[in-house]
PDB file of C-alpha atoms and ligand atoms in Angstrom:
ATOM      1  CA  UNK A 265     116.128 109.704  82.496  1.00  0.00           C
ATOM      2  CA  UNK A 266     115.501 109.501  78.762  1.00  0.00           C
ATOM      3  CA  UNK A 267     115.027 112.813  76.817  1.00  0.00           C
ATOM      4  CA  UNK A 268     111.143 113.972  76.156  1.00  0.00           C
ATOM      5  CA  UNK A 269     109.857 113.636  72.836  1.00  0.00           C
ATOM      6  CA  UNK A 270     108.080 117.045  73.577  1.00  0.00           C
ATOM      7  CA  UNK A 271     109.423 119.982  75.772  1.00  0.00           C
ATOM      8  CA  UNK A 272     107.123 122.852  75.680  1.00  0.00           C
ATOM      9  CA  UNK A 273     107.895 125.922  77.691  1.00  0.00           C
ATOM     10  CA  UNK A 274     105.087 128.907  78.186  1.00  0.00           C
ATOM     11  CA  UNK A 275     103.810 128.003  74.952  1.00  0.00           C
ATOM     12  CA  UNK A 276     101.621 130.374  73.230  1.00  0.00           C
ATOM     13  CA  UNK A 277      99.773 131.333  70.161  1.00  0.00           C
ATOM     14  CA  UNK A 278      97.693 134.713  69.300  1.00  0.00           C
ATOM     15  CA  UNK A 279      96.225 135.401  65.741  1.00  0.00           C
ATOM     16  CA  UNK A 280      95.792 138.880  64.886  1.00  0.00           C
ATOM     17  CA  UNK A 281      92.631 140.386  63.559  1.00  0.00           C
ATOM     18  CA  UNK A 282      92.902 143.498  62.402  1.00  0.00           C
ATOM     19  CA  UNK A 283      93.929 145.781  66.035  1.00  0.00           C
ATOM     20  CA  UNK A 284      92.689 142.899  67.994  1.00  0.00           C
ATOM     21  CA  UNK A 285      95.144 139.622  69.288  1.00  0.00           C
ATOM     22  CA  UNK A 286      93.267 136.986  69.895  1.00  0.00           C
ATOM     23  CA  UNK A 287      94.613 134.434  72.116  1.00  0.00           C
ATOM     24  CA  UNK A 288      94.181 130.581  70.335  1.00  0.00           C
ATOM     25  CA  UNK A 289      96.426 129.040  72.544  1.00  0.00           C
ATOM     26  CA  UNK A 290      97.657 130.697  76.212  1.00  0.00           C
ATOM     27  CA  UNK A 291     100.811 130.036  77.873  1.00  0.00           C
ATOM     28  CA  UNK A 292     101.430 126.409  78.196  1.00  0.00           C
ATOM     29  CA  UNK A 293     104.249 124.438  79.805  1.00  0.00           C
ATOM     30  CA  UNK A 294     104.312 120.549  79.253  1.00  0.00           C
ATOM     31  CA  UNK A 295     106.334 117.404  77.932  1.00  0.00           C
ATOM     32  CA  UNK A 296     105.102 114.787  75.997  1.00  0.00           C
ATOM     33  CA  UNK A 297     107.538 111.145  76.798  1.00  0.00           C
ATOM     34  CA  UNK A 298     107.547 108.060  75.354  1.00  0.00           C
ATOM     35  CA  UNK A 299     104.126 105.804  75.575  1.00  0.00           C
ATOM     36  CA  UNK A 300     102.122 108.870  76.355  1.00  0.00           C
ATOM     37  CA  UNK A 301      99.014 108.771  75.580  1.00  0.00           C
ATOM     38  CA  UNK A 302      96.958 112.226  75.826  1.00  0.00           C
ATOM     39  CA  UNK A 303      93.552 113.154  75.323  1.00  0.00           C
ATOM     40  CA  UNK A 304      92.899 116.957  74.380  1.00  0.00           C
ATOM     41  CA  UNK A 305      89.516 117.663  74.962  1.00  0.00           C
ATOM     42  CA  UNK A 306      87.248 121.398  74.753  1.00  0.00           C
ATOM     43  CA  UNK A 307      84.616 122.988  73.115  1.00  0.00           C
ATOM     44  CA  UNK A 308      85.346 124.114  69.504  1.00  0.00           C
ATOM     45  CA  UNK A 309      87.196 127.164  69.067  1.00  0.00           C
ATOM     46  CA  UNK A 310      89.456 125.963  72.835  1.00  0.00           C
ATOM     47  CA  UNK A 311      92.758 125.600  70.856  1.00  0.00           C
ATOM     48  CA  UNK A 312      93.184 122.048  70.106  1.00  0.00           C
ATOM     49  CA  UNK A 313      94.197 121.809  66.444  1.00  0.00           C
ATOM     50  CA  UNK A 314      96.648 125.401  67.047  1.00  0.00           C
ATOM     51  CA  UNK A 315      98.314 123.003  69.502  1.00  0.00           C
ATOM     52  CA  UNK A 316      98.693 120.351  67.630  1.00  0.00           C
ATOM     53  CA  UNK A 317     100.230 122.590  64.698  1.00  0.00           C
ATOM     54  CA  UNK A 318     102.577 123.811  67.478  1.00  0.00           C
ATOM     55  CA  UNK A 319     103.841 120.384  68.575  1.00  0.00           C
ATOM     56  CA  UNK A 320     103.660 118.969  64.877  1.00  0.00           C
ATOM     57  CA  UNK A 321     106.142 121.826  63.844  1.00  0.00           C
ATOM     58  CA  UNK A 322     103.560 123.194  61.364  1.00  0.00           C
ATOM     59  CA  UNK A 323     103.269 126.463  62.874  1.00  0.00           C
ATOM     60  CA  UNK A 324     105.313 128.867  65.356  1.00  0.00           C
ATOM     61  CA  UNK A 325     104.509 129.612  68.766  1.00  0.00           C
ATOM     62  CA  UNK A 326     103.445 133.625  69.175  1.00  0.00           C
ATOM     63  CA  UNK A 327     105.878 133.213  72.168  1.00  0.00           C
ATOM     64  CA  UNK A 328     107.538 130.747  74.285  1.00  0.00           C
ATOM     65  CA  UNK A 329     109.902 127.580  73.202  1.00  0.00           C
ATOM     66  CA  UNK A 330     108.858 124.221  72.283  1.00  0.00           C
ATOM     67  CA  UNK A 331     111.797 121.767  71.637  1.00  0.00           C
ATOM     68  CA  UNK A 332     112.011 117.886  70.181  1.00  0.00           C
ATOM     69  CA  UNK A 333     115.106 116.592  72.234  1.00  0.00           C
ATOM     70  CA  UNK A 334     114.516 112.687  71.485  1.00  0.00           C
ATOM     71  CA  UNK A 335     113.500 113.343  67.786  1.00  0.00           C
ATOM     72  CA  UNK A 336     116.496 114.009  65.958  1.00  0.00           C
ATOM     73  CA  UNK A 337     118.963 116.417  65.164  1.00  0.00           C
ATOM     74  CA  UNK A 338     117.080 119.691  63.500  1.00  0.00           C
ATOM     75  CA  UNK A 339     115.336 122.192  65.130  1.00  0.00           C
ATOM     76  CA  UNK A 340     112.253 121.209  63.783  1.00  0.00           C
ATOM     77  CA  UNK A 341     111.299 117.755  63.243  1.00  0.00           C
ATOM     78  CA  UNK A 342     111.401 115.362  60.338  1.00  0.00           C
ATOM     79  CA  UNK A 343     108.222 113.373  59.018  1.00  0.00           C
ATOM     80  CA  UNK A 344     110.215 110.226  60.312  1.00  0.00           C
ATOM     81  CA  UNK A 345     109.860 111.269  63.739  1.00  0.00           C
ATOM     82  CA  UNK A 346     106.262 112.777  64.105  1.00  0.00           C
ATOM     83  CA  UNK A 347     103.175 111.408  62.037  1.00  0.00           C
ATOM     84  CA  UNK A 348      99.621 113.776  62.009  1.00  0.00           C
ATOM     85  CA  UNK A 349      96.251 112.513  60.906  1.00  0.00           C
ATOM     86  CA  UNK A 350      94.055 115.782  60.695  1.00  0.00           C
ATOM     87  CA  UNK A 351      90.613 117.292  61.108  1.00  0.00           C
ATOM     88  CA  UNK A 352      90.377 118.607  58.121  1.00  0.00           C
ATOM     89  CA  UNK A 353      90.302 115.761  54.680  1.00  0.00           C
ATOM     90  CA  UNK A 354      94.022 116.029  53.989  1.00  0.00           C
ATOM     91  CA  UNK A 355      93.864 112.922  51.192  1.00  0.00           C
ATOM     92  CA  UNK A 356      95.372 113.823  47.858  1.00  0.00           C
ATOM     93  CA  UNK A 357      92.513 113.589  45.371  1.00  0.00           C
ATOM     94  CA  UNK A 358      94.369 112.393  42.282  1.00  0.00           C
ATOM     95  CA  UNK A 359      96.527 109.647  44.121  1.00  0.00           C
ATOM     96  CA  UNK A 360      94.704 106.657  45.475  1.00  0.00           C
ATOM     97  CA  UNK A 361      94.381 105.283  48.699  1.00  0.00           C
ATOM     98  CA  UNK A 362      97.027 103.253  48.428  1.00  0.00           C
ATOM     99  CA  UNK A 363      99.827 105.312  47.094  1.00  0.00           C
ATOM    100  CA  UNK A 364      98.739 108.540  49.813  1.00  0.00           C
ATOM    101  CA  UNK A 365     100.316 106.172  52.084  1.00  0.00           C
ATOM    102  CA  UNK A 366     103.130 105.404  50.480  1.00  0.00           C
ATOM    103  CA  UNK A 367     103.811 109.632  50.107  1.00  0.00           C
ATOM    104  CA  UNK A 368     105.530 110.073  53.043  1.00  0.00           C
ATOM    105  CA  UNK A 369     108.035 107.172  52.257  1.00  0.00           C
ATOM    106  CA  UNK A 370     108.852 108.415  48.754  1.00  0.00           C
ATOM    107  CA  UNK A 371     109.101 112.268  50.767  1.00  0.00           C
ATOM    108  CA  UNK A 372     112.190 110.002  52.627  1.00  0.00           C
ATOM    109  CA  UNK A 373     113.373 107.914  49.923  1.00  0.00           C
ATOM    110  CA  UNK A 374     112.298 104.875  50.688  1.00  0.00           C
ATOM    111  CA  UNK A 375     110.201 104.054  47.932  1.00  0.00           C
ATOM    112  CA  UNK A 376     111.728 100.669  47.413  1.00  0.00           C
ATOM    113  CA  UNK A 377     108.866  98.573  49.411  1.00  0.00           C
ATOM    114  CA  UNK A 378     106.736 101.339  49.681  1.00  0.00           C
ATOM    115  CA  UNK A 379     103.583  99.458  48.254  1.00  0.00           C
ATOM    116  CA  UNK A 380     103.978  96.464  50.481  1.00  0.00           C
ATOM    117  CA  UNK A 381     104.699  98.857  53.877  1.00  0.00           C
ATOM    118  CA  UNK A 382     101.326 101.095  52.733  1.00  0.00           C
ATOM    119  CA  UNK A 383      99.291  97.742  52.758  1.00  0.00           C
ATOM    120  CA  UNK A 384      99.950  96.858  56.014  1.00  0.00           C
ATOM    121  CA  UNK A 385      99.566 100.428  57.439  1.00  0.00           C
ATOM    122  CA  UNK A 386      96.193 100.408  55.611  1.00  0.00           C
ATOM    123  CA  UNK A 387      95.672  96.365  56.859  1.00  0.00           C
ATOM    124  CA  UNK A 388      96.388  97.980  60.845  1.00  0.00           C
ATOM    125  CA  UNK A 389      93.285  99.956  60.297  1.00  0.00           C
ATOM    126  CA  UNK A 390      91.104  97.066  58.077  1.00  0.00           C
ATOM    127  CA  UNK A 391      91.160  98.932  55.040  1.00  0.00           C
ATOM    128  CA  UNK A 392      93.602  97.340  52.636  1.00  0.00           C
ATOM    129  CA  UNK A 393      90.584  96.834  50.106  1.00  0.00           C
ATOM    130  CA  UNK A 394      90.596 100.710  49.799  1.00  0.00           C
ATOM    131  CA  UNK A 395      94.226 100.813  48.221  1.00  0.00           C
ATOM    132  CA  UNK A 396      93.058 100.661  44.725  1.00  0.00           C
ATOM    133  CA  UNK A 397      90.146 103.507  45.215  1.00  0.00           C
ATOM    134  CA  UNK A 398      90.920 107.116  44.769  1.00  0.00           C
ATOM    135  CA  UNK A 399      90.228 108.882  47.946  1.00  0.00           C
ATOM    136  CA  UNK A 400      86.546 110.533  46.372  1.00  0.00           C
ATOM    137  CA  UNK A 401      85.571 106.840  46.197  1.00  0.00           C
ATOM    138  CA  UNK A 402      85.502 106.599  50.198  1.00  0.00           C
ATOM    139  CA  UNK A 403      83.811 107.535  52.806  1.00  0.00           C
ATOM    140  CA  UNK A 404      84.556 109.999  54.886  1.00  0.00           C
ATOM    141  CA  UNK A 405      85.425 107.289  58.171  1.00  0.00           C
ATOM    142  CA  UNK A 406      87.277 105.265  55.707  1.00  0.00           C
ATOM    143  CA  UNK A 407      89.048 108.533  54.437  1.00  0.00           C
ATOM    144  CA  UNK A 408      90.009 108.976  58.178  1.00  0.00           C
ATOM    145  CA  UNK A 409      91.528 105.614  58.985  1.00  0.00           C
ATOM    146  CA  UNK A 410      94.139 105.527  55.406  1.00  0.00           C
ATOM    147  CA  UNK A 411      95.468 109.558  56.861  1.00  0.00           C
ATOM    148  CA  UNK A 412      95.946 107.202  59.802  1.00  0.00           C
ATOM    149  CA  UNK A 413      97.770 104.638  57.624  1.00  0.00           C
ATOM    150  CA  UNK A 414      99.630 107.732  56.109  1.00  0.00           C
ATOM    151  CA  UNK A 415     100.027 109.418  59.831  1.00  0.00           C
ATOM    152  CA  UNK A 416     101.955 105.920  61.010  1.00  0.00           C
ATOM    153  CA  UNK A 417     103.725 104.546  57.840  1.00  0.00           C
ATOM    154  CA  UNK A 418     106.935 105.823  58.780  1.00  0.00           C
ATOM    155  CA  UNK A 419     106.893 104.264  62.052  1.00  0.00           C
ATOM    156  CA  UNK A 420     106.755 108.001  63.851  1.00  0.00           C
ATOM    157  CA  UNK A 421     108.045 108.472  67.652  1.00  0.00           C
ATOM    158  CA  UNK A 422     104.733 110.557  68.310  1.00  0.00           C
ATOM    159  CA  UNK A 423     101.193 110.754  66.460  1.00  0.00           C
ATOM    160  CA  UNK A 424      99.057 113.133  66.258  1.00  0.00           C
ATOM    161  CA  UNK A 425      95.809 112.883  65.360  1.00  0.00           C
ATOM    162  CA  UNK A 426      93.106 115.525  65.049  1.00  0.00           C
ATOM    163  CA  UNK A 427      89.322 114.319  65.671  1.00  0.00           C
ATOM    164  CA  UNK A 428      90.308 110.900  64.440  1.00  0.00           C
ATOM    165  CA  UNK A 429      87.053 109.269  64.791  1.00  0.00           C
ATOM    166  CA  UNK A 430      84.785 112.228  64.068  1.00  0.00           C
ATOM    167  CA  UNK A 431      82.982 110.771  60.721  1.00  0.00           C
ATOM    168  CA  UNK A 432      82.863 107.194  62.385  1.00  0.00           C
ATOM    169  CA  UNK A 433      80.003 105.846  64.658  1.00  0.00           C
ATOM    170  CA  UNK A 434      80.735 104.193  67.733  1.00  0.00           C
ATOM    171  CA  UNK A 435      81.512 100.659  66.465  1.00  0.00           C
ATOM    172  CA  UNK A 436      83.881 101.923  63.826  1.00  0.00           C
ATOM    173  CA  UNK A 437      85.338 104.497  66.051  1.00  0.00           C
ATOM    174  CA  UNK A 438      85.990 101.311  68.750  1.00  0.00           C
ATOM    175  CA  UNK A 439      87.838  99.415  65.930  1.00  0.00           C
ATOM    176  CA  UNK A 440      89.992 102.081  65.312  1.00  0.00           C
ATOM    177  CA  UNK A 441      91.024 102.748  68.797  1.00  0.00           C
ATOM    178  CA  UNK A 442      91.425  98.961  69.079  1.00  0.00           C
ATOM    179  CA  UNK A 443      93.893  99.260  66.222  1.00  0.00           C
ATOM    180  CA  UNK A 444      95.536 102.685  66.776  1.00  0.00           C
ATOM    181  CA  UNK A 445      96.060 100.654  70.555  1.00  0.00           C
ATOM    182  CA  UNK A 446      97.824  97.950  69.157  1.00  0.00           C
ATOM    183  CA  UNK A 447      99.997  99.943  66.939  1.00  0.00           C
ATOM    184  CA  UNK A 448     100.844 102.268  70.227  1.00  0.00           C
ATOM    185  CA  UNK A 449     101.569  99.021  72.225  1.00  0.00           C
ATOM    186  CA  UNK A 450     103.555  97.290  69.254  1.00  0.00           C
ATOM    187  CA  UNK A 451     105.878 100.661  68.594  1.00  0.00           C
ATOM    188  CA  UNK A 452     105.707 102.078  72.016  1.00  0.00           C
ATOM    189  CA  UNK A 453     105.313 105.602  70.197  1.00  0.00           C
ATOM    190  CA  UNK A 454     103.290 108.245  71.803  1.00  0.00           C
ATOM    191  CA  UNK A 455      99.839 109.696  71.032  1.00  0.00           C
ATOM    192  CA  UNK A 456      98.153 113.419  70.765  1.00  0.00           C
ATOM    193  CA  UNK A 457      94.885 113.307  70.223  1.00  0.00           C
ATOM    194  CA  UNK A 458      92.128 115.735  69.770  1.00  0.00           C
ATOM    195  CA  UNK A 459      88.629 114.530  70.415  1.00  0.00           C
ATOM    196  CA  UNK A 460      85.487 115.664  71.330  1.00  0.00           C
ATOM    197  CA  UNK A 461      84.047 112.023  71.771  1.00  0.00           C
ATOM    198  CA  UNK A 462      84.135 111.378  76.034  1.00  0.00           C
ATOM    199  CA  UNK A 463      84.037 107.726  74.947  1.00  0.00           C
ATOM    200  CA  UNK A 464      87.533 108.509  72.917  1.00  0.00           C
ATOM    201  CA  UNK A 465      89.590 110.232  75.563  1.00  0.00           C
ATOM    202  CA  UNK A 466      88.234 108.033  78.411  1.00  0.00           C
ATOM    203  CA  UNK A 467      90.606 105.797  76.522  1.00  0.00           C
ATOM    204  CA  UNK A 468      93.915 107.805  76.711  1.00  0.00           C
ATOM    205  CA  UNK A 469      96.106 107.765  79.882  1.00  0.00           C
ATOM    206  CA  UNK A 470      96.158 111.213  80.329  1.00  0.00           C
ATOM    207  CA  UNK A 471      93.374 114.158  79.594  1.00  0.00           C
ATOM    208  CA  UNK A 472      94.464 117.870  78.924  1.00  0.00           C
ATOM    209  CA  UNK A 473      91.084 120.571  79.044  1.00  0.00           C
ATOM    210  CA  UNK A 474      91.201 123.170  76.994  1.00  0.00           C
ATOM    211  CA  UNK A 475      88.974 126.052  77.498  1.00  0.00           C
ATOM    212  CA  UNK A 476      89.753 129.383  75.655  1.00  0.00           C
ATOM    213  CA  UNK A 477      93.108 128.696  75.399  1.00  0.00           C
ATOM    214  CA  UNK A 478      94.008 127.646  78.958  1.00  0.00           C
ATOM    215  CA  UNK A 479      95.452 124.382  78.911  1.00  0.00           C
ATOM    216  CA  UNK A 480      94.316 122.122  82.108  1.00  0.00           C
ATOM    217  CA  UNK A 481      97.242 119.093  82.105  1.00  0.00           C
ATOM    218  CA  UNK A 482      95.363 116.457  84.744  1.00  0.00           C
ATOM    219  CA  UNK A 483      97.273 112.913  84.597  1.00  0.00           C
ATOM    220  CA  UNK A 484      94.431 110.541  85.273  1.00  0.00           C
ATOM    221  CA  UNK A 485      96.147 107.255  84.723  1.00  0.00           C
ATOM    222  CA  UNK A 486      99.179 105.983  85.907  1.00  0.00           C
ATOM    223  CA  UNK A 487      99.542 102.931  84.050  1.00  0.00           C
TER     224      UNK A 487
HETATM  225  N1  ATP B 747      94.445 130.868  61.035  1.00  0.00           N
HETATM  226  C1  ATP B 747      93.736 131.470  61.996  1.00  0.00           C
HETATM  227  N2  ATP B 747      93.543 132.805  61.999  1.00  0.00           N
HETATM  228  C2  ATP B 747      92.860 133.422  62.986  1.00  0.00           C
HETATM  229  N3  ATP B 747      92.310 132.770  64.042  1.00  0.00           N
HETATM  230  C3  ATP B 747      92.448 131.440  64.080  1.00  0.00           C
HETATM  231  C4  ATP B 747      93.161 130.707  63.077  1.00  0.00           C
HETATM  232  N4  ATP B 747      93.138 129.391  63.396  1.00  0.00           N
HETATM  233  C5  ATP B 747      92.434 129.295  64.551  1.00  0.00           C
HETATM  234  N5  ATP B 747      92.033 130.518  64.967  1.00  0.00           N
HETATM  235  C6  ATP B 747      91.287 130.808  66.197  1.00  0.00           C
HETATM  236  O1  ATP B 747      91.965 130.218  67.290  1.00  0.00           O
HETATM  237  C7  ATP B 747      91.052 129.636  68.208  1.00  0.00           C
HETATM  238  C8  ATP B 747      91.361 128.154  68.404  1.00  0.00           C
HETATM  239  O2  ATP B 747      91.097 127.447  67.191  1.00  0.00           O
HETATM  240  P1  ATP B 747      91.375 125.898  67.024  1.00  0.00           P
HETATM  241  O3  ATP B 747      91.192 125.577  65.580  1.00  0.00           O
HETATM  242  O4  ATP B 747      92.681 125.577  67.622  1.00  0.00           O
HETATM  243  O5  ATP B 747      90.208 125.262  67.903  1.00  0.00           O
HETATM  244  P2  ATP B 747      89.767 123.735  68.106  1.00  0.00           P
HETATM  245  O6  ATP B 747      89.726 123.481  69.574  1.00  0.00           O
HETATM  246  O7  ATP B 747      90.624 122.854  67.265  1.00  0.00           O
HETATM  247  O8  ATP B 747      88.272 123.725  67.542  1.00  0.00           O
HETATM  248  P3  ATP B 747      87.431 122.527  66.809  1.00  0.00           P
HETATM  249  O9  ATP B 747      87.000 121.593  67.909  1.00  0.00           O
HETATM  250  O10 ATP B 747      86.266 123.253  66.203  1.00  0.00           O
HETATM  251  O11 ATP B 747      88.311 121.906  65.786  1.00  0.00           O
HETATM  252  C9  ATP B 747      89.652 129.923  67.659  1.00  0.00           C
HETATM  253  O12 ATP B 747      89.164 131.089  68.279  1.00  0.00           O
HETATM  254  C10 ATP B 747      89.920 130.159  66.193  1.00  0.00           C
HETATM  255  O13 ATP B 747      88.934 131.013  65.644  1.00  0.00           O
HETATM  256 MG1   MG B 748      90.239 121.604  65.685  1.00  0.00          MG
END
């Protein structure tokens, strides 16, 4: 059987305020494999984006192991392997559209066709006319679909994406899906993704409930 992307083993993250530990995430066992395609859904505050730090790498677990056999050598993985569009606006003001989404290719040294390989990331989610515009220029939708140009340039193993369609109304938010689908079925990578939209996750194969912390896995899907 091929390796997971994702092995996570009692997985868990507590912040500390002042005396107090508050638990973000509880323990959490799971794999994420090839073609996945999960929906992490909960009330604000459950523990969806501390997740995704954990599985992007961005942040360490409080306790328990969390490992990326298929993605490479290191310990922690590489942009190459894992691309994350997140909730928060992540753009860099002073670059435009365009050349945020060539970043992560210059980051790897492969500059060379950068600006050709940002246009079609940017063309995948029908916003190649925003290449020119600084990211203030936008909206806040169209801001959200070039970090998913950004999140997939480097042709990433697993995405994750954080509220991906929260600034975009339905028909928007369809077209995105429609294209972050094709992208999925074209690369066969896997997806993460945090939503609060039912309409979003009744899209994904597989749903995982968070509620305080406590991670429900429920495979819905099988194909
Ligand atoms: N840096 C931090 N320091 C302290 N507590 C934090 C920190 N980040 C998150 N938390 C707490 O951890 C819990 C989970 O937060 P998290 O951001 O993962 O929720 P979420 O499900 O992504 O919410 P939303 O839907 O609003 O984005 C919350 O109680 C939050 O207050
Ligand atoms: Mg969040």
């Amino acid at each position: 059987m091929a390796e997971p992307l994702v092995k996570a083993t009692a997985l868990a993250r507590a912040y500390q305020r002042g005396a107090v530990s508050v638990t973000a995430l509880a323990p959490v066992s799971f794999r994420i494999e090839r073609g996945d395609r999960v929906g992490l859904i909960g009330p604000s505050g459950s523990g969806k984006t501390t997740l995704l730090n954990l599985v992007a790498g961005l942040d360490q677990p409080s306790s328990g192991w969390i490992a990326w056999p298929a993605l490479g050598e290191s310990a922690v993985p590489r942009p190459r392997f894992i691309g994350a569009a997140f909730q928060a606006r992540s753009l860099i003001p002073t670059l435009s559209c365009g050349e945020n989404v060539e970043l992560p290719l210059a980051l790897l040294d492969e500059a060379a066709d950068a600006p050709r390989r940002a246009l079609e990331a940017l063309e995948a989610f029908g916003v190649a006319d925003l290449a020119d515009k600084l990211p203030g220029e936008v909206s806040g939708g169209q801001a959200q679909r070039v970090a998913l140009a950004r999140a997939i340039i480097t042709g990433p193993s697993l995405l994750l994406a954080d509220e991906p369609t929260g600034q975009l109304d339905s028909l928007s938010g369809a077209s995105t899906l429609d294209s972050l689908g094709d992208w999925l079925d074209r690369t066969g990578a896997a997806l993460l993704l945090a939503t609060h939209d039912p309409t979003v996750s009744g899209r994904m194969k597989a749903i995982w409930r968070l509620d305080h912390g406590v991670v429900q896995i429920a495979k819905r899907k099988t194909s």
